[in-house]
Protein backbone atom coordinates (compact mmCIF):
# COMPACT_ATOMS: atom_id res chain seq x y z
CA MET A 1 -54.57 -3.28 -23.68
CA HIS A 2 -51.14 -4.41 -24.82
CA VAL A 3 -48.28 -4.70 -22.32
CA ASN A 4 -44.61 -5.05 -23.21
CA CYS A 5 -43.70 -8.02 -20.99
CA LYS A 6 -39.96 -7.36 -21.09
CA LYS A 7 -40.37 -3.79 -19.83
CA LEU A 8 -42.91 -4.92 -17.25
CA LYS A 9 -40.50 -7.51 -15.85
CA GLN A 10 -37.68 -4.95 -15.78
CA SER A 11 -39.78 -2.39 -13.94
CA LEU A 12 -41.00 -4.93 -11.39
CA GLY A 13 -37.42 -6.13 -10.90
CA LEU A 14 -36.27 -2.56 -10.32
CA LEU A 15 -39.10 -2.13 -7.84
CA ASN A 16 -37.78 -5.11 -5.87
CA VAL A 17 -34.23 -3.73 -5.96
CA ALA A 18 -35.56 -0.42 -4.64
CA VAL A 19 -37.32 -2.23 -1.79
CA LEU A 20 -34.08 -4.08 -0.95
CA ILE A 21 -32.11 -0.84 -0.88
CA ALA A 22 -34.76 0.87 1.23
CA ALA A 23 -34.94 -2.02 3.68
CA THR A 24 -31.16 -2.12 3.99
CA GLY A 25 -30.88 1.64 4.39
CA TYR A 26 -33.81 2.48 6.62
CA LEU A 27 -34.35 -0.46 8.97
CA PRO A 28 -32.73 0.24 12.34
CA ARG A 29 -29.44 -1.39 13.27
CA SER A 30 -28.07 -2.27 16.69
CA ASN A 31 -26.40 0.71 18.35
CA SER A 32 -23.45 -0.82 20.17
CA ASP A 33 -20.11 -0.96 18.37
CA GLY A 34 -18.99 -3.99 20.37
CA TYR A 35 -15.34 -3.03 20.76
CA PHE A 36 -13.14 -0.25 19.48
CA TRP A 37 -12.19 -0.65 15.85
CA SER A 38 -8.70 0.20 14.66
CA ASN A 39 -9.90 2.51 11.88
CA GLU A 40 -13.03 4.07 10.44
CA PHE A 41 -13.18 1.63 7.52
CA GLU A 42 -13.55 -1.34 9.88
CA ARG A 43 -16.17 0.55 11.84
CA TRP A 44 -18.08 1.30 8.63
CA ILE A 45 -17.92 -2.37 7.53
CA ASN A 46 -19.26 -3.47 10.92
CA ARG A 47 -21.99 -0.84 10.85
CA TYR A 48 -23.26 -1.65 7.36
CA THR A 49 -22.78 -5.41 7.18
CA HIS A 50 -22.67 -7.12 10.56
CA LYS A 51 -25.34 -5.10 12.32
CA LEU A 52 -28.04 -5.32 9.65
CA PRO A 53 -31.35 -6.90 10.69
CA TYR A 54 -31.20 -9.65 8.06
CA GLY A 55 -34.43 -11.29 9.25
CA ASN A 56 -36.42 -8.09 8.77
CA ILE A 57 -34.79 -7.38 5.41
CA LEU A 58 -35.62 -10.90 4.22
CA LEU A 59 -39.22 -10.50 5.37
CA VAL A 60 -39.67 -7.15 3.60
CA CYS A 61 -38.09 -8.45 0.39
CA SER A 62 -40.23 -11.61 0.48
CA ILE A 63 -43.40 -9.54 0.83
CA SER A 64 -42.23 -7.33 -2.03
CA LEU A 65 -41.58 -10.37 -4.21
CA VAL A 66 -45.05 -11.79 -3.53
CA VAL A 67 -46.68 -8.43 -4.31
CA THR A 68 -44.61 -8.17 -7.51
CA VAL A 69 -45.72 -11.61 -8.67
CA ALA A 70 -49.33 -10.72 -7.87
CA ILE A 71 -49.06 -7.50 -9.92
CA TYR A 72 -47.49 -9.37 -12.84
CA VAL A 73 -50.15 -12.09 -12.81
CA LEU A 74 -52.91 -9.46 -12.61
CA ILE A 75 -51.54 -7.48 -15.56
CA ASP A 76 -50.93 -10.69 -17.53
CA ALA A 77 -54.50 -11.80 -16.86
CA MET A 78 -55.88 -8.49 -18.10
CA ASP A 79 -53.63 -8.52 -21.17
CA SER A 80 -54.23 -12.09 -22.34
CA PRO A 81 -57.50 -13.03 -24.03
CA ASN A 82 -59.90 -15.17 -22.08
CA ASP A 83 -59.18 -18.90 -22.49
CA GLU A 84 -62.88 -19.79 -22.39
CA THR A 85 -63.65 -17.58 -25.38
CA LYS A 86 -60.83 -19.25 -27.32
CA LYS A 87 -62.28 -22.70 -26.62
CA SER A 88 -65.81 -21.68 -27.53
CA ASP A 89 -64.63 -20.00 -30.72
CA GLY A 90 -62.68 -23.12 -31.66
CA ASN A 91 -65.67 -25.38 -31.02
CA ALA A 92 -68.05 -23.14 -32.96
CA SER A 93 -65.85 -23.05 -36.04
CA GLY A 94 -64.87 -26.69 -35.90
C-alpha cells in the first residue's frame, strides 16, 4: 500500500479545519445580549466572537488534533516497511 503523504497531510488538515468550523458554528452560545447595541453589525460581532464557548472549542479541536495524529501514525506505520525486517536483511547479507 502506497500513500501520498502530502495529500494525506492536506486531507487531515482539512478535517481539522472542518472540526473547527463545526465547533464554532454548532456549539451553543450564551443567550443574553448584555446591553442594546447601536446597530446590527455590532450585535453580530458580539454574537459570533464574544459569546463563543472558547473552552469547549479548544477541547474539541484538541481531541480532533490527537485523533488526526493517531490516524497519520497508523497509516504511516502500515505504509512503511517493518524496521525489524530491514535489520535482519542487512545482517543476513552483511
